Short mmCIF file of C-alpha atoms and ligand atoms in Angstrom, two decimals:
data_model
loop_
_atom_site.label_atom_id
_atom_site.label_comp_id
_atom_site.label_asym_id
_atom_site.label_seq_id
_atom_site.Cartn_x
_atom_site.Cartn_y
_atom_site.Cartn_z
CA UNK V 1 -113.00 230.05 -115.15
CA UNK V 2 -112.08 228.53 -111.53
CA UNK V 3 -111.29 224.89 -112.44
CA UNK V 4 -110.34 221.90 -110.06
CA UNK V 5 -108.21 219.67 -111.47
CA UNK V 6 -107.85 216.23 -109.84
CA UNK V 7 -105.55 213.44 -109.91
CA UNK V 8 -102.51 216.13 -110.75
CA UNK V 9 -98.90 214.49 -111.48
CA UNK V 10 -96.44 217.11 -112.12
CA UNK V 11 -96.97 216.40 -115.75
CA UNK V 12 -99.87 217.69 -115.80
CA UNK V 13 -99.59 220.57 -113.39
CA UNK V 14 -96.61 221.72 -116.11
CA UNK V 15 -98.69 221.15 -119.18
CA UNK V 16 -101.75 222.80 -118.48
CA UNK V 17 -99.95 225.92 -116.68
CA UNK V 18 -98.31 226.12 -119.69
CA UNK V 19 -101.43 226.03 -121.71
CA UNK V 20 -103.06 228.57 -119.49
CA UNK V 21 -100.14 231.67 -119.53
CA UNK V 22 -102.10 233.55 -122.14
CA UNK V 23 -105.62 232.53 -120.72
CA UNK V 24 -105.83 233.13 -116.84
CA UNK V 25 -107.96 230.47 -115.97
CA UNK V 26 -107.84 229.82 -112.12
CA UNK V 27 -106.42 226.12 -112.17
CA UNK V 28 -106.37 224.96 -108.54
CA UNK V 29 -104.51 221.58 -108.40
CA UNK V 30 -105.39 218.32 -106.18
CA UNK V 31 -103.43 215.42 -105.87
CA UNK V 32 -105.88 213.21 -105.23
CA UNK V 33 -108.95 211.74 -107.92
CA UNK V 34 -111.99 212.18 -107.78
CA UNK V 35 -114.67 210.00 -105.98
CA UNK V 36 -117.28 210.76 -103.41
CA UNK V 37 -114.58 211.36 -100.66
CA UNK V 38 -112.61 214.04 -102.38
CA UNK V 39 -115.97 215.61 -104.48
CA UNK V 40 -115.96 218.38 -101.40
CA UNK V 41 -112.75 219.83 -102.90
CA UNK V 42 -114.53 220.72 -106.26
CA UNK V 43 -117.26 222.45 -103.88
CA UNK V 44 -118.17 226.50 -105.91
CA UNK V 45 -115.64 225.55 -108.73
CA UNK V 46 -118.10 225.73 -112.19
CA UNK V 47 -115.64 222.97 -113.80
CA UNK V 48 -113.27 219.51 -112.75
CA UNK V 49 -110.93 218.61 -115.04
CA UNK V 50 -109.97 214.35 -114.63
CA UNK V 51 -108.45 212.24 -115.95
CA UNK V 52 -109.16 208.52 -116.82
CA UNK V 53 -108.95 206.54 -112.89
CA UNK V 54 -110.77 209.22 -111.53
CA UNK V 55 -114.16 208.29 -110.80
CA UNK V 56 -117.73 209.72 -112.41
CA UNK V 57 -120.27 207.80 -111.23
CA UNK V 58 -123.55 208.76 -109.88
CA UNK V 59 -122.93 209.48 -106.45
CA UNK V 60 -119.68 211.84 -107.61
CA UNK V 61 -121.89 213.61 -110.33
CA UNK V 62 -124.73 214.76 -107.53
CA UNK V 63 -122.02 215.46 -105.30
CA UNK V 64 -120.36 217.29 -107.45
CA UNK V 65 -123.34 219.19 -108.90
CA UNK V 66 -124.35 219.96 -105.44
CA UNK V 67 -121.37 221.83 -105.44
CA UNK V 68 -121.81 223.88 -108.27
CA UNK V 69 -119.80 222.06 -110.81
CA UNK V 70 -121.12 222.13 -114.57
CA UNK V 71 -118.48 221.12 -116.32
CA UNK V 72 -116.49 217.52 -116.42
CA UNK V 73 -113.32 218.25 -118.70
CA UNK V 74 -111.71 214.71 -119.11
CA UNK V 75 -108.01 215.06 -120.16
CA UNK V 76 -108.24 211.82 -122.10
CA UNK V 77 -110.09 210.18 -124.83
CA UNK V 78 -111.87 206.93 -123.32
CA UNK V 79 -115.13 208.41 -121.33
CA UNK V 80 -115.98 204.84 -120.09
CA UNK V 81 -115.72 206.18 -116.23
CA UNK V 82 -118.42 208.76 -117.01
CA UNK V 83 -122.30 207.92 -116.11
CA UNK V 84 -123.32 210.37 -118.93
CA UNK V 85 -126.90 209.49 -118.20
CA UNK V 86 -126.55 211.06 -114.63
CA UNK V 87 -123.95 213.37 -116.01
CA UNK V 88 -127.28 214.36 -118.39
CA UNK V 89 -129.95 214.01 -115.72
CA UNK V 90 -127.63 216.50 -113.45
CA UNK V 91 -127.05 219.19 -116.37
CA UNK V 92 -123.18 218.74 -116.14
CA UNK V 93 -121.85 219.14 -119.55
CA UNK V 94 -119.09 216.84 -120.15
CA UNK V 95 -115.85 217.18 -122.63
CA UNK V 96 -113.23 215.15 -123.65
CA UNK V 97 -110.39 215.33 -125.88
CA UNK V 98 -111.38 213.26 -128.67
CA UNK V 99 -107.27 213.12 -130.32
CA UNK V 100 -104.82 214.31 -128.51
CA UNK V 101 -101.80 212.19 -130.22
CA UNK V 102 -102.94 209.08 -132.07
CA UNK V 103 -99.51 208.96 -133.27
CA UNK V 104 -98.56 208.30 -129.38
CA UNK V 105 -100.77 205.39 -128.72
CA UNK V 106 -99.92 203.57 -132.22
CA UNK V 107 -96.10 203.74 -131.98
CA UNK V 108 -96.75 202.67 -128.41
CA UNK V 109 -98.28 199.57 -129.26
CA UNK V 110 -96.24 198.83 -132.28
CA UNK V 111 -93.21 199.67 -129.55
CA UNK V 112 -94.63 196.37 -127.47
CA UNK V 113 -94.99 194.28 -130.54
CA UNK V 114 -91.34 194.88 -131.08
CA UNK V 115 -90.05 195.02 -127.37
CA UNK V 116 -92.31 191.57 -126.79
CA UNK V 117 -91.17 189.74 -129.88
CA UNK V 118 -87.58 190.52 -129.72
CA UNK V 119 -87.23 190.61 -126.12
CA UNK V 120 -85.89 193.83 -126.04
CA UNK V 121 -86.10 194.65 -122.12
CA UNK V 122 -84.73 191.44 -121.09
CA UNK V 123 -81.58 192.02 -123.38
CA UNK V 124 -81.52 195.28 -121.90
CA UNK V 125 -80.89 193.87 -118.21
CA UNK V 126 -78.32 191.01 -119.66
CA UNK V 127 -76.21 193.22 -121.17
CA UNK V 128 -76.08 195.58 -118.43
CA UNK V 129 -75.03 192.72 -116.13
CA UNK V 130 -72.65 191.20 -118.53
CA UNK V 131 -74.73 188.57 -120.35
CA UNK V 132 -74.17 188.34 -123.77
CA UNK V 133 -75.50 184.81 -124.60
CA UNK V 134 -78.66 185.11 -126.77
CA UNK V 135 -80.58 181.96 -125.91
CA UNK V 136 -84.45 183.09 -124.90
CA UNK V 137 -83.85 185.77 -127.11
CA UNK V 138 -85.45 184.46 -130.37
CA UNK V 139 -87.94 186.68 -132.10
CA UNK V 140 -89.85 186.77 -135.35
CA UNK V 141 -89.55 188.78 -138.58
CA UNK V 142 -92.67 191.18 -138.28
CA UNK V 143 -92.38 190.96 -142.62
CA UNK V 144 -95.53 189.65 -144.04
CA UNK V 145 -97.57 188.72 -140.39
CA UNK V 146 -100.69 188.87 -140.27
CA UNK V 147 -101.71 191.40 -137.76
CA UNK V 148 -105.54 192.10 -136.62
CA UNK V 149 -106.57 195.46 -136.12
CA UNK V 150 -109.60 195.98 -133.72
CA UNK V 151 -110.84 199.47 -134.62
CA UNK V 152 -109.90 201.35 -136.95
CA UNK V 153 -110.20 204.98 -135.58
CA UNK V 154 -107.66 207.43 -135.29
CA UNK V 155 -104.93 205.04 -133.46
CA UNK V 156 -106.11 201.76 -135.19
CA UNK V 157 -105.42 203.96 -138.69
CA UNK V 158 -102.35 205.03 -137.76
CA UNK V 159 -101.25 201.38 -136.23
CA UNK V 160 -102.69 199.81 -139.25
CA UNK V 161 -100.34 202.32 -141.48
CA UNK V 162 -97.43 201.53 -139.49
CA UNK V 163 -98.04 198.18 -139.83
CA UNK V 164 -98.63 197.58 -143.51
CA UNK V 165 -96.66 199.91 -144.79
CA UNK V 166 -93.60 199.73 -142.52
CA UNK V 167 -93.30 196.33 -141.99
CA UNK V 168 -95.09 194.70 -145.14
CA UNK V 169 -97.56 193.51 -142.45
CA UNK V 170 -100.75 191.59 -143.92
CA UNK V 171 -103.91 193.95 -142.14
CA UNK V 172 -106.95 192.18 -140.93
CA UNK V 173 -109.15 194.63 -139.55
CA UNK V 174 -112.08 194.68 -137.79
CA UNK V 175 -114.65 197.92 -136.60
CA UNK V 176 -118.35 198.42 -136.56
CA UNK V 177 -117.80 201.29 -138.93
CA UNK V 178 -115.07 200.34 -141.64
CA UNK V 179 -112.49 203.03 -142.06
CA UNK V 180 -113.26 204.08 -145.95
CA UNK V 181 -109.61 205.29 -146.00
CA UNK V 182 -108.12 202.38 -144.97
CA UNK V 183 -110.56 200.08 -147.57
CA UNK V 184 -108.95 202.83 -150.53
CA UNK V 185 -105.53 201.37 -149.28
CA UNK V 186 -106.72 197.81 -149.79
CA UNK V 187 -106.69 196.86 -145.74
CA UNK V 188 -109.40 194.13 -145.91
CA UNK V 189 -112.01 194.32 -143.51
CA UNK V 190 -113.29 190.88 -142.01
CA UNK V 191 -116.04 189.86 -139.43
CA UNK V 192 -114.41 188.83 -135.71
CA UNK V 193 -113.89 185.54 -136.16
CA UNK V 194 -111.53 185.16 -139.16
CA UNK V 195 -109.57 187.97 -137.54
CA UNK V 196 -109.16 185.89 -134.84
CA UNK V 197 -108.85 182.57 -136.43
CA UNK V 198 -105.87 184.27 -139.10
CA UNK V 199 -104.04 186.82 -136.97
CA UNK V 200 -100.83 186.27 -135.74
CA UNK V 201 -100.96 189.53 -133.46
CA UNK V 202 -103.87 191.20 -132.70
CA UNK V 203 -104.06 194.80 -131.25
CA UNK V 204 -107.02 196.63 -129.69
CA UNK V 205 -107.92 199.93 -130.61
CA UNK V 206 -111.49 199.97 -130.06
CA UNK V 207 -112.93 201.97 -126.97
CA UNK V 208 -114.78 199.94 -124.09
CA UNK V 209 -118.19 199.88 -123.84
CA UNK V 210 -121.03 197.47 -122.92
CA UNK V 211 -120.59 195.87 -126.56
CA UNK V 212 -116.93 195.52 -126.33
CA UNK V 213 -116.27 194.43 -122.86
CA UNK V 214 -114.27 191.46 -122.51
CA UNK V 215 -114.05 191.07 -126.47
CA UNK V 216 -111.17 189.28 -125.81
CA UNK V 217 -112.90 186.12 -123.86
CA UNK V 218 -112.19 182.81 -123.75
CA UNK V 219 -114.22 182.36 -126.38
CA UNK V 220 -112.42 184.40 -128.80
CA UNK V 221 -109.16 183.15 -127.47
CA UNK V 222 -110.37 179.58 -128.37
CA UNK V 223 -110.64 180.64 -131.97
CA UNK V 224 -107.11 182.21 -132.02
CA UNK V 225 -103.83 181.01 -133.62
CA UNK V 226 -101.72 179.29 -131.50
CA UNK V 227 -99.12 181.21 -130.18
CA UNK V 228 -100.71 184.34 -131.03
CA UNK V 229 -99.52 187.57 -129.65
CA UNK V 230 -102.36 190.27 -127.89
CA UNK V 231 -101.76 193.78 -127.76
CA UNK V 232 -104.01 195.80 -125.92
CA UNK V 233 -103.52 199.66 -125.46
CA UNK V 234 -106.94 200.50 -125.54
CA UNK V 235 -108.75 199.81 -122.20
CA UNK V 236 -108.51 196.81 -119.67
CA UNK V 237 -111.69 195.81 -119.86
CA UNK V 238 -111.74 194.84 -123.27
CA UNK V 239 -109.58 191.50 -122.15
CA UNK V 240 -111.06 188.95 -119.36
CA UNK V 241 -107.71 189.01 -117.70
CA UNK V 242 -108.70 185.33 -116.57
CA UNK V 243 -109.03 183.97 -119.57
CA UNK V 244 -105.98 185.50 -120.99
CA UNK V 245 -104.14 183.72 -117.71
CA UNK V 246 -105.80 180.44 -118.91
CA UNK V 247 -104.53 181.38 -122.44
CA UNK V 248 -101.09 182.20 -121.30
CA UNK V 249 -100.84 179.00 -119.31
CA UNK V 250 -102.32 176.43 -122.24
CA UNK V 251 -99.88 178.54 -124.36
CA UNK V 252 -102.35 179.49 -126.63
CA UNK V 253 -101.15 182.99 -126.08
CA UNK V 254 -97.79 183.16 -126.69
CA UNK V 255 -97.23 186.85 -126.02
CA UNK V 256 -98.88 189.45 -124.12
CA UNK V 257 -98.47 192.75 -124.06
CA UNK V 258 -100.55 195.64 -121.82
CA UNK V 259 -100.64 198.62 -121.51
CA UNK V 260 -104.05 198.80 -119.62
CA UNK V 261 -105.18 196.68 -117.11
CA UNK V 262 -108.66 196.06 -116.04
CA UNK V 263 -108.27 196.78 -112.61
CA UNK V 264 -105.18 199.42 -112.92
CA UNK V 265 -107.22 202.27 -111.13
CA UNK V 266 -105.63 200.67 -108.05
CA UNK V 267 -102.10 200.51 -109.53
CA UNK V 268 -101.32 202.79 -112.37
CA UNK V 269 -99.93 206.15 -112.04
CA UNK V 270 -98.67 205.16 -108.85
CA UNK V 271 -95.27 204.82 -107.38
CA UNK V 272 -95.88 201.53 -105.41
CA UNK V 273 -92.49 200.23 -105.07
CA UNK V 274 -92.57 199.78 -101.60
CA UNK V 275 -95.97 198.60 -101.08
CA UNK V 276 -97.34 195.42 -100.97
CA UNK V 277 -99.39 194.58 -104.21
CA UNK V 278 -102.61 192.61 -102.97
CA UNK V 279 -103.84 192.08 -106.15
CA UNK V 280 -102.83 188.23 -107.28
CA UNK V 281 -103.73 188.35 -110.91
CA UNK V 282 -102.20 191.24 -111.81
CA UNK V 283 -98.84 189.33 -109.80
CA UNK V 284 -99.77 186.17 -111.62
CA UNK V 285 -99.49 188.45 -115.06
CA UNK V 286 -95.98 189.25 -113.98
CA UNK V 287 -95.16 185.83 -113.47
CA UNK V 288 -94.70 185.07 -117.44
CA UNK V 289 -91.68 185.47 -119.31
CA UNK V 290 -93.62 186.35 -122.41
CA UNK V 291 -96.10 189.31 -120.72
CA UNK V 292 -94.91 192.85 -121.22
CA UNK V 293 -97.10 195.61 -118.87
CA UNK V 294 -96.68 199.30 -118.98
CA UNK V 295 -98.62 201.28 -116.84
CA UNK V 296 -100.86 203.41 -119.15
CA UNK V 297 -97.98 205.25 -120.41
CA UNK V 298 -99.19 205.08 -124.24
CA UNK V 299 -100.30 208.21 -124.72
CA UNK V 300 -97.85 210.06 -123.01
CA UNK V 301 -95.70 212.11 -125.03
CA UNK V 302 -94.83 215.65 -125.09
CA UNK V 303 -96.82 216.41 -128.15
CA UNK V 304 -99.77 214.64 -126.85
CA UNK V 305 -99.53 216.56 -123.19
CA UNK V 306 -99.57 219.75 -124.64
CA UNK V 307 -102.50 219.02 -126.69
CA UNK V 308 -104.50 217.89 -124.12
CA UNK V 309 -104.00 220.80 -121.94
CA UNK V 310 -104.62 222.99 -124.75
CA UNK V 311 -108.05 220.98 -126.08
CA UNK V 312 -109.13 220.73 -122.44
CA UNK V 313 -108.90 224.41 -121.66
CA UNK V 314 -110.51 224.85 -125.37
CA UNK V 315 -113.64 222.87 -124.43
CA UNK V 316 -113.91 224.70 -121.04
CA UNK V 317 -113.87 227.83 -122.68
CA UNK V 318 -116.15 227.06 -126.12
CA UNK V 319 -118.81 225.96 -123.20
CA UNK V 320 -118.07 229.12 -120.93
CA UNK V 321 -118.97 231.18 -124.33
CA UNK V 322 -121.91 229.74 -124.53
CA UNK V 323 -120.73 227.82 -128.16
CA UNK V 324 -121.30 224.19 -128.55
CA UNK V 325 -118.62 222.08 -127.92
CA UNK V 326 -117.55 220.24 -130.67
CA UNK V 327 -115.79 217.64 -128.03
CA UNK V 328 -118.98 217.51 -126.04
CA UNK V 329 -120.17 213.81 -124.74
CA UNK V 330 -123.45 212.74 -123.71
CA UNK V 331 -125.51 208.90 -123.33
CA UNK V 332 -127.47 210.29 -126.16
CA UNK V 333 -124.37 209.72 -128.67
CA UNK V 334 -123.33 206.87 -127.01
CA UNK V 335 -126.48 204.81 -127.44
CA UNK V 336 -126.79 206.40 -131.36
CA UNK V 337 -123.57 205.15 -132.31
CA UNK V 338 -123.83 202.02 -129.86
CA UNK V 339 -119.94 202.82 -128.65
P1 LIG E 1 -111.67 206.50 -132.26
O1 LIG E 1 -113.03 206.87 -131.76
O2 LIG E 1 -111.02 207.37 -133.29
O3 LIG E 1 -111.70 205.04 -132.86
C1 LIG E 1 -112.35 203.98 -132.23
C2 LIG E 1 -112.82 203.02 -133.31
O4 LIG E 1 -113.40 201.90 -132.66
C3 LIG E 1 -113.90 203.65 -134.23
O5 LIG E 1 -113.55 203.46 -135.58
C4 LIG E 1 -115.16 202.86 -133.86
O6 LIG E 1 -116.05 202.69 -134.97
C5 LIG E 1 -114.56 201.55 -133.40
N1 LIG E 1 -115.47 200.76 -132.61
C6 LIG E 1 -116.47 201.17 -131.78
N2 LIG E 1 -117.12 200.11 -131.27
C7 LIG E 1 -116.52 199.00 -131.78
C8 LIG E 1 -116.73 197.62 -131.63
N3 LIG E 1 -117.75 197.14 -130.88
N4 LIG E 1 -115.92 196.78 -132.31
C9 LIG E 1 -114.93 197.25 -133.11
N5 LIG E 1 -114.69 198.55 -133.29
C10 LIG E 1 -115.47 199.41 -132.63
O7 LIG E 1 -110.76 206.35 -130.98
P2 LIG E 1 -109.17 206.39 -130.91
O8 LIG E 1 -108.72 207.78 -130.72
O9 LIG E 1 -108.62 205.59 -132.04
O10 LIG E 1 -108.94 205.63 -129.53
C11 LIG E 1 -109.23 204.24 -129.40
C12 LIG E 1 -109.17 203.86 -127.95
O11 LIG E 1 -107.82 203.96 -127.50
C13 LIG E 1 -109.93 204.81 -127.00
O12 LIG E 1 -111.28 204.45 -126.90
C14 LIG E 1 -109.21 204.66 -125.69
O13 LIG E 1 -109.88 203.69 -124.92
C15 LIG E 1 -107.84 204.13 -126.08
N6 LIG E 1 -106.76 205.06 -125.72
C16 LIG E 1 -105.74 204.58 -124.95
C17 LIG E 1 -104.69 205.43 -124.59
C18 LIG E 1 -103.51 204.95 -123.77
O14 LIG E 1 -102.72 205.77 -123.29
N7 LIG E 1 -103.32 203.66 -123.58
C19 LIG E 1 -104.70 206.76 -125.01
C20 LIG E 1 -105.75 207.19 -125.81
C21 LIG E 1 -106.78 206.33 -126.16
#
């Protein structure tokens, strides 16, 4: 099948080529994502593959489906950018790869926890420069915390394994649909507010949607622990970044860690070293000591590249068959399940 994919790094370029030797899709490659302006390029190719700052609203869809395109193959879990009701209305299928690494995402965010607490990348730059002395360097045994799990999917499992049974961590965990593994292990499920109340960290893992945007309000931040440490890998929007400032600067946060940012479509994925960053509370973020960012870099592992470009060209083809797609998404699911 001819298939535009947009937003290409040289990642994934390498990955799905790879993916494609023994399958001879045509994979045309544009740098740029896709929004109205670029939805010309996709014009007479049946399928776009994207990836999670490219943009799927409305306007894209029809243009896109004006063009021919049927298929949306996202390269990435979250499907948050997608209108599936216009997606629906416009008969584009769309796919996504539902778990591409979990194990990429959880180490990820158990990697901040560690790199936050003991400071890890500033004793990186001391010792490089010389600087041995370890005041500001203080950290926490991670033994017997009390860490709150939000969702308790695939990553939240795996994070909530880690957790417990790595580092004797106490589990709080909260989802809408209890894990029944996890409850065999003895992780105790609570409702939102004694997670929030009894956590000393608490890490995201639940996607965003209308129910779960800006879970982490000043509300909820009220009824935290103070000092508590947030860890969100999930998806910016589940965190008011305001309120987290105001948190930060009353120190009721006393760590922050991100790997997603509400308004990183502008910033991640980006080399913008030499630009001018205009947006002032994602520079205010910077401004703490005791904030860690990455740029969206969780999942990004070999073992989780590969298996994206080999789920994405498997969804493109189960649909080109004429099978269902087990990885199919539409708003019908989405309001069933209430994600
Ligand atoms: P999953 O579908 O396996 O698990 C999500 C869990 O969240 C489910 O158990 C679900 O019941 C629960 N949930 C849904 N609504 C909820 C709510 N209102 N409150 C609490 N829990 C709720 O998904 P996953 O594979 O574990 O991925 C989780 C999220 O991680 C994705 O949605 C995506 O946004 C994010 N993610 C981030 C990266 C990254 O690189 N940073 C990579 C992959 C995924």
């Amino acid at each position: 099948m001819k298939i535009a994919v947009f937003g290409t790094k040289s990642y994934d370029r390498h990955f799905l080529e790879a993916a494609n030797r023994d399958r001879g899709h045509e994979l045309t490659f544009f740098e740029p994502n896709l929004n109205t302006d670029t939805a010309i390029l996709a014009k007479d190719f049946p399928a776009v593959c994207v990836f999670v700052n490219d943009t799927l609203d409305r306007p894209t869809l029809e243009a896109i489906a004006d063009g021919g395109t049927c298929i949306v193959a996202l390269r990435c879990t979250g499907f948050n950018q997608v209108d599936l009701a216009a997606a629906d209305d416009l008969n584009i299928t769309v796919v996504r790869v539902p778990a591409y690494s979990p194990y990429a995402v959880a180490e990820h965010a158990v990697g901040l926890i560690l790199t936050l607490n003991r400071k890890i990348h500033r004793a990186y730059n001391r010792v490089r420069e010389g600087n041995f002395a370890l005041d500001g360097l203080l950290g926490f045994d991670l033994h017997e915390k009390t860490v709150g799990i939000i969702g308790t999917g695939r990553i939240g499992a795996i994070a909530t394994r880690i957790l417990s049974q790595g580092f004797d961590c106490h589990v709080l965990a909260y989802d809408v649909k209890p894990n029944p593994e996890l409850e065999e292990m003895g992780i105790e499920y609570v409702e939102l507010p004694e997670l929030f109340a009894n956590s000393d960290i608490i890490s995201l893992h639940c996607p965003l949607t209308p129910d779960t945007h800006h879970l982490i309000n000043k509300e909820a931040i009220d009824r935290m622990k103070q000092g508590v440490m947030l860890v969100n890998t999930s998806r910016g929007a589940l965190v008011d970044t305001t309120a987290a400032i105001d948190g930060l600067k009353s120190r009721k946060i006393g760590y922050l860690a991100l790997d997603v940012y509400e308004q990183e479509s502008n910033l991640f994925f980006e080399n913008l070293s030499e630009e001018i960053i205009e947006d002032d509370v994602f520079q205010r973020l910077l401004t703490f000591p005791n904030v860690l960012i990455t740029g969206h870099q969780a999942f990004f592992t070999e073992n989780a590249l590969s298996n994206i470009a080999d789920t994405t060209l498997s969804n493109i083809e189960d649909l080109e068959a004429g099978k269902s797609c087990p990885n199919q998404v539409s708003s019908k699911q989405v309001v069933s399940s209430k994600k």
